[in-house]
Amino acid sequence: MQKTNTNYSMETESNENSSGNSSLQSENRMKRFLIALNCLLLALGDTGGPLTSRLYFHHGGRRNWLSSFLETAGFPILLLPLCLNYLQRRRQSRSTPIFLITPRLFLACIGLGLLTGVDDFLYAYGLSFLPVSTAAILLSTHLSFTAFFAFLIVKQRFTFFNINSIALLTTGAALLGLHGSSDRPEGVTDRQYYMGFFLMVATAALYGLVLPLIELTYRKSRREVTYTLVMEMQLVMAASATVFCVVGMAIDKDFQAIPKEAKNFGLGEARYYVVLTWCAIFWQLFFLGTVGVIFCVNTLLAAIIVAVFIPVIEILAVIFLHERFSSEKGVAVALALWGLASYLYGEHKQAAKEKPPSIDQP
């Protein structure tokens, strides 16, 4: 009888271990899926967003506030997955709340959203004077700003490889500034070009600040951060940024100018609205992918993916917008990728150093 009980106990323990392993494997699969999904969203948004924004200016668009508005105006897209998620949670528990976001997180996201709105305007204004290929290289400097602000805000360490990456990215940006006259868009003066240059660097700096602040918000949330909560936070941030840009549009009288601008658009009136729609969709994919990658992994990976797709943007800009790819841009891209590789190698070494040693089982 005692032997039977012992066997039963062993079988029960075995079943519990098997169930635990199965649950862990399921969680790992879901995490890998979310990482892949958000990387894909970020990649699509990172390439499609700048190209459609520049396409708007390239064919006669002139409204900077409208362009900045489009960068976050696609936030209603998030309502569909949020509603489906709520219905699923509702089936599991009738007492589940409609929203998971807390008042404290809500206020923090409004603040982040206003910063994002300012960043949107700086980007749109700068892009109106720059080729998208040049803008992409300048924006790669956000990796340097991200490293600096991550050091201050989330205590990420500086290493030789971080510093080397910053030096390479800065050199590439400086090279473009010194040879700016070679790729100015038609009708853009030297003064406007350099204004766009510094506005784009300012955009990179502010974006480099926002990324660690998002990560800090996750850490200080005082509750479990799920992907549903991440989408709710992105919804609030995007809505806040959109309201900020709508106020700017109203002051600048963009709403009255849109019908006239559509009629004079280089691709035609109907395609004008198609460009605006896809611009809003791509940018929302970009922001959702960004906060998703930060949630699933960290700020660094989000910054890396943006930098990785610089050559892709360069190629697409040459194909679709017929932009000139000068030798200076080629060197700047090489320096950006070199800086990225240095950053990656440094983070890999740091992660390997901090990884606890494995304990051999007897």
Short mmCIF file of N, CA, C and O in Angstrom, two decimals, residues 181-242:
data_model
loop_
_atom_site.label_atom_id
_atom_site.label_comp_id
_atom_site.label_asym_id
_atom_site.label_seq_id
_atom_site.Cartn_x
_atom_site.Cartn_y
_atom_site.Cartn_z
N SER A 181 25.29 70.82 -49.99
CA SER A 181 24.83 71.42 -51.24
C SER A 181 24.67 70.40 -52.36
O SER A 181 24.03 70.67 -53.37
N SER A 182 25.24 69.22 -52.18
CA SER A 182 25.22 68.23 -53.26
C SER A 182 23.89 67.49 -53.38
O SER A 182 23.63 66.86 -54.40
N ASP A 183 23.03 67.54 -52.35
CA ASP A 183 21.79 66.78 -52.44
C ASP A 183 20.57 67.59 -52.02
O ASP A 183 19.56 67.04 -51.61
N ARG A 184 20.66 68.92 -52.14
CA ARG A 184 19.50 69.74 -51.79
C ARG A 184 18.36 69.50 -52.77
O ARG A 184 18.56 69.50 -53.98
N PRO A 185 17.13 69.31 -52.26
CA PRO A 185 15.98 69.19 -53.16
C PRO A 185 15.77 70.47 -53.96
O PRO A 185 16.19 71.56 -53.52
N GLU A 186 15.15 70.34 -55.09
CA GLU A 186 14.92 71.50 -55.95
C GLU A 186 14.06 72.54 -55.24
O GLU A 186 13.04 72.23 -54.62
N GLY A 187 14.49 73.81 -55.31
CA GLY A 187 13.74 74.89 -54.69
C GLY A 187 14.08 75.16 -53.24
O GLY A 187 13.54 76.08 -52.63
N VAL A 188 14.99 74.36 -52.67
CA VAL A 188 15.38 74.54 -51.28
C VAL A 188 16.69 75.34 -51.23
O VAL A 188 17.66 74.98 -51.89
N THR A 189 16.71 76.42 -50.46
CA THR A 189 17.90 77.26 -50.34
C THR A 189 18.89 76.63 -49.35
O THR A 189 18.55 75.70 -48.61
N ASP A 190 20.12 77.18 -49.35
CA ASP A 190 21.12 76.70 -48.39
C ASP A 190 20.64 76.89 -46.96
O ASP A 190 20.82 76.00 -46.10
N ARG A 191 20.03 78.03 -46.69
CA ARG A 191 19.54 78.31 -45.34
C ARG A 191 18.48 77.30 -44.92
O ARG A 191 18.48 76.79 -43.80
N GLN A 192 17.56 77.00 -45.83
CA GLN A 192 16.50 76.03 -45.52
C GLN A 192 17.08 74.63 -45.33
O GLN A 192 16.64 73.89 -44.45
N TYR A 193 18.07 74.29 -46.15
CA TYR A 193 18.68 72.96 -46.03
C TYR A 193 19.30 72.79 -44.66
O TYR A 193 19.08 71.77 -43.98
N TYR A 194 20.09 73.77 -44.22
CA TYR A 194 20.75 73.63 -42.92
C TYR A 194 19.77 73.75 -41.77
O TYR A 194 19.98 73.17 -40.70
N MET A 195 18.68 74.48 -41.99
CA MET A 195 17.62 74.49 -40.98
C MET A 195 17.04 73.09 -40.84
O MET A 195 16.83 72.58 -39.73
N GLY A 196 16.78 72.44 -41.98
CA GLY A 196 16.27 71.07 -41.96
C GLY A 196 17.27 70.12 -41.31
O GLY A 196 16.89 69.21 -40.56
N PHE A 197 18.56 70.35 -41.57
CA PHE A 197 19.62 69.53 -40.99
C PHE A 197 19.57 69.58 -39.47
O PHE A 197 19.53 68.54 -38.79
N PHE A 198 19.53 70.78 -38.91
CA PHE A 198 19.54 70.91 -37.45
C PHE A 198 18.21 70.50 -36.82
O PHE A 198 18.18 69.98 -35.70
N LEU A 199 17.11 70.71 -37.54
CA LEU A 199 15.83 70.23 -37.04
C LEU A 199 15.81 68.71 -36.95
O LEU A 199 15.25 68.13 -36.01
N MET A 200 16.44 68.04 -37.91
CA MET A 200 16.47 66.58 -37.90
C MET A 200 17.34 66.05 -36.77
O MET A 200 17.02 65.05 -36.12
N VAL A 201 18.44 66.74 -36.50
CA VAL A 201 19.29 66.35 -35.36
C VAL A 201 18.53 66.56 -34.05
O VAL A 201 18.60 65.74 -33.12
N ALA A 202 17.78 67.67 -33.97
CA ALA A 202 16.96 67.92 -32.78
C ALA A 202 15.89 66.85 -32.62
O ALA A 202 15.58 66.41 -31.50
N THR A 203 15.33 66.39 -33.75
CA THR A 203 14.36 65.30 -33.72
C THR A 203 14.99 64.03 -33.13
O THR A 203 14.40 63.35 -32.29
N ALA A 204 16.21 63.72 -33.59
CA ALA A 204 16.91 62.53 -33.09
C ALA A 204 17.18 62.65 -31.59
O ALA A 204 17.04 61.67 -30.85
N ALA A 205 17.54 63.86 -31.15
CA ALA A 205 17.83 64.06 -29.73
C ALA A 205 16.59 63.86 -28.88
O ALA A 205 16.62 63.17 -27.84
N LEU A 206 15.47 64.43 -29.31
CA LEU A 206 14.24 64.30 -28.54
C LEU A 206 13.73 62.86 -28.56
O LEU A 206 13.24 62.34 -27.55
N TYR A 207 13.86 62.19 -29.70
CA TYR A 207 13.45 60.79 -29.80
C TYR A 207 14.34 59.92 -28.91
O TYR A 207 13.86 58.97 -28.26
N GLY A 208 15.63 60.26 -28.85
CA GLY A 208 16.54 59.54 -27.97
C GLY A 208 16.20 59.73 -26.50
O GLY A 208 16.53 58.88 -25.66
N LEU A 209 15.53 60.82 -26.17
CA LEU A 209 15.05 61.04 -24.80
C LEU A 209 13.77 60.28 -24.53
O LEU A 209 13.59 59.69 -23.44
N VAL A 210 12.86 60.25 -25.51
CA VAL A 210 11.55 59.61 -25.31
C VAL A 210 11.68 58.11 -25.10
O VAL A 210 10.99 57.53 -24.25
N LEU A 211 12.58 57.45 -25.82
CA LEU A 211 12.71 55.99 -25.71
C LEU A 211 13.06 55.54 -24.28
O LEU A 211 12.38 54.67 -23.73
N PRO A 212 14.09 56.10 -23.64
CA PRO A 212 14.36 55.69 -22.26
C PRO A 212 13.23 56.09 -21.29
O PRO A 212 13.00 55.39 -20.30
N LEU A 213 12.55 57.19 -21.58
CA LEU A 213 11.43 57.59 -20.72
C LEU A 213 10.30 56.56 -20.79
O LEU A 213 9.64 56.29 -19.78
N ILE A 214 10.08 55.99 -21.97
CA ILE A 214 9.07 54.93 -22.10
C ILE A 214 9.48 53.72 -21.28
O ILE A 214 8.67 53.13 -20.57
N GLU A 215 10.76 53.34 -21.39
CA GLU A 215 11.25 52.20 -20.61
C GLU A 215 11.13 52.48 -19.11
O GLU A 215 10.74 51.60 -18.33
N LEU A 216 11.44 53.70 -18.70
CA LEU A 216 11.31 54.08 -17.28
C LEU A 216 9.85 54.00 -16.83
O LEU A 216 9.56 53.57 -15.71
N THR A 217 8.94 54.40 -17.71
CA THR A 217 7.51 54.33 -17.38
C THR A 217 7.08 52.89 -17.14
O THR A 217 6.31 52.61 -16.22
N TYR A 218 7.58 51.96 -17.95
CA TYR A 218 7.28 50.54 -17.73
C TYR A 218 7.78 50.10 -16.35
O TYR A 218 7.08 49.42 -15.61
N ARG A 219 9.00 50.52 -16.01
CA ARG A 219 9.60 50.08 -14.75
C ARG A 219 8.86 50.65 -13.53
O ARG A 219 8.80 50.01 -12.48
N LYS A 220 8.35 51.88 -13.68
CA LYS A 220 7.71 52.56 -12.55
C LYS A 220 6.19 52.37 -12.53
O LYS A 220 5.49 53.03 -11.76
N SER A 221 5.67 51.48 -13.36
CA SER A 221 4.22 51.35 -13.50
C SER A 221 3.53 50.76 -12.28
O SER A 221 2.33 50.89 -12.10
N ARG A 222 4.29 50.04 -11.44
CA ARG A 222 3.75 49.43 -10.21
C ARG A 222 2.67 48.38 -10.49
O ARG A 222 1.79 48.15 -9.67
N ARG A 223 2.71 47.84 -11.67
CA ARG A 223 1.80 46.75 -11.99
C ARG A 223 2.40 45.92 -13.12
O ARG A 223 3.36 46.35 -13.77
N GLU A 224 1.83 44.76 -13.35
CA GLU A 224 2.33 43.90 -14.42
C GLU A 224 2.10 44.57 -15.77
O GLU A 224 0.98 44.98 -16.08
N VAL A 225 3.17 44.69 -16.54
CA VAL A 225 3.07 45.32 -17.86
C VAL A 225 2.81 44.23 -18.89
O VAL A 225 3.70 43.44 -19.21
N THR A 226 1.60 44.18 -19.41
CA THR A 226 1.23 43.22 -20.44
C THR A 226 1.21 43.92 -21.80
O THR A 226 1.25 45.15 -21.88
N TYR A 227 1.10 43.12 -22.85
CA TYR A 227 1.07 43.72 -24.19
C TYR A 227 -0.20 44.55 -24.38
O TYR A 227 -0.19 45.56 -25.09
N THR A 228 -1.28 44.14 -23.74
CA THR A 228 -2.51 44.93 -23.81
C THR A 228 -2.30 46.30 -23.19
O THR A 228 -2.73 47.32 -23.75
N LEU A 229 -1.62 46.35 -22.05
CA LEU A 229 -1.33 47.62 -21.40
C LEU A 229 -0.42 48.48 -22.28
O LEU A 229 -0.59 49.70 -22.36
N VAL A 230 0.52 47.84 -22.97
CA VAL A 230 1.40 48.58 -23.88
C VAL A 230 0.60 49.25 -24.99
O VAL A 230 0.83 50.42 -25.33
N MET A 231 -0.37 48.53 -25.56
CA MET A 231 -1.21 49.11 -26.61
C MET A 231 -2.05 50.26 -26.07
O MET A 231 -2.25 51.27 -26.76
N GLU A 232 -2.56 50.11 -24.85
CA GLU A 232 -3.35 51.20 -24.25
C GLU A 232 -2.48 52.44 -24.03
O GLU A 232 -2.91 53.56 -24.28
N MET A 233 -1.25 52.22 -23.57
CA MET A 233 -0.33 53.34 -23.38
C MET A 233 -0.02 54.03 -24.71
O MET A 233 0.01 55.26 -24.79
N GLN A 234 0.21 53.24 -25.75
CA GLN A 234 0.46 53.80 -27.07
C GLN A 234 -0.75 54.58 -27.57
O GLN A 234 -0.61 55.64 -28.21
N LEU A 235 -1.94 54.09 -27.29
CA LEU A 235 -3.16 54.78 -27.69
C LEU A 235 -3.22 56.17 -27.05
O LEU A 235 -3.52 57.16 -27.73
N VAL A 236 -2.93 56.24 -25.76
CA VAL A 236 -2.97 57.53 -25.05
C VAL A 236 -1.87 58.46 -25.56
O VAL A 236 -2.12 59.66 -25.80
N MET A 237 -0.66 57.93 -25.75
CA MET A 237 0.44 58.77 -26.25
C MET A 237 0.13 59.32 -27.64
O MET A 237 0.34 60.50 -27.91
N ALA A 238 -0.36 58.45 -28.51
CA ALA A 238 -0.66 58.87 -29.89
C ALA A 238 -1.81 59.88 -29.91
O ALA A 238 -1.77 60.86 -30.67
N ALA A 239 -2.84 59.64 -29.11
CA ALA A 239 -3.97 60.58 -29.06
C ALA A 239 -3.52 61.94 -28.55
O ALA A 239 -3.93 62.98 -29.08
N SER A 240 -2.66 61.95 -27.54
CA SER A 240 -2.16 63.23 -26.99
C SER A 240 -1.33 63.97 -28.03
O SER A 240 -1.48 65.19 -28.20
N ALA A 241 -0.44 63.25 -28.72
CA ALA A 241 0.38 63.88 -29.76
C ALA A 241 -0.49 64.41 -30.89
O ALA A 241 -0.24 65.49 -31.44
N THR A 242 -1.54 63.67 -31.23
CA THR A 242 -2.44 64.09 -32.31
C THR A 242 -3.19 65.36 -31.94
O THR A 242 -3.33 66.28 -32.76
#
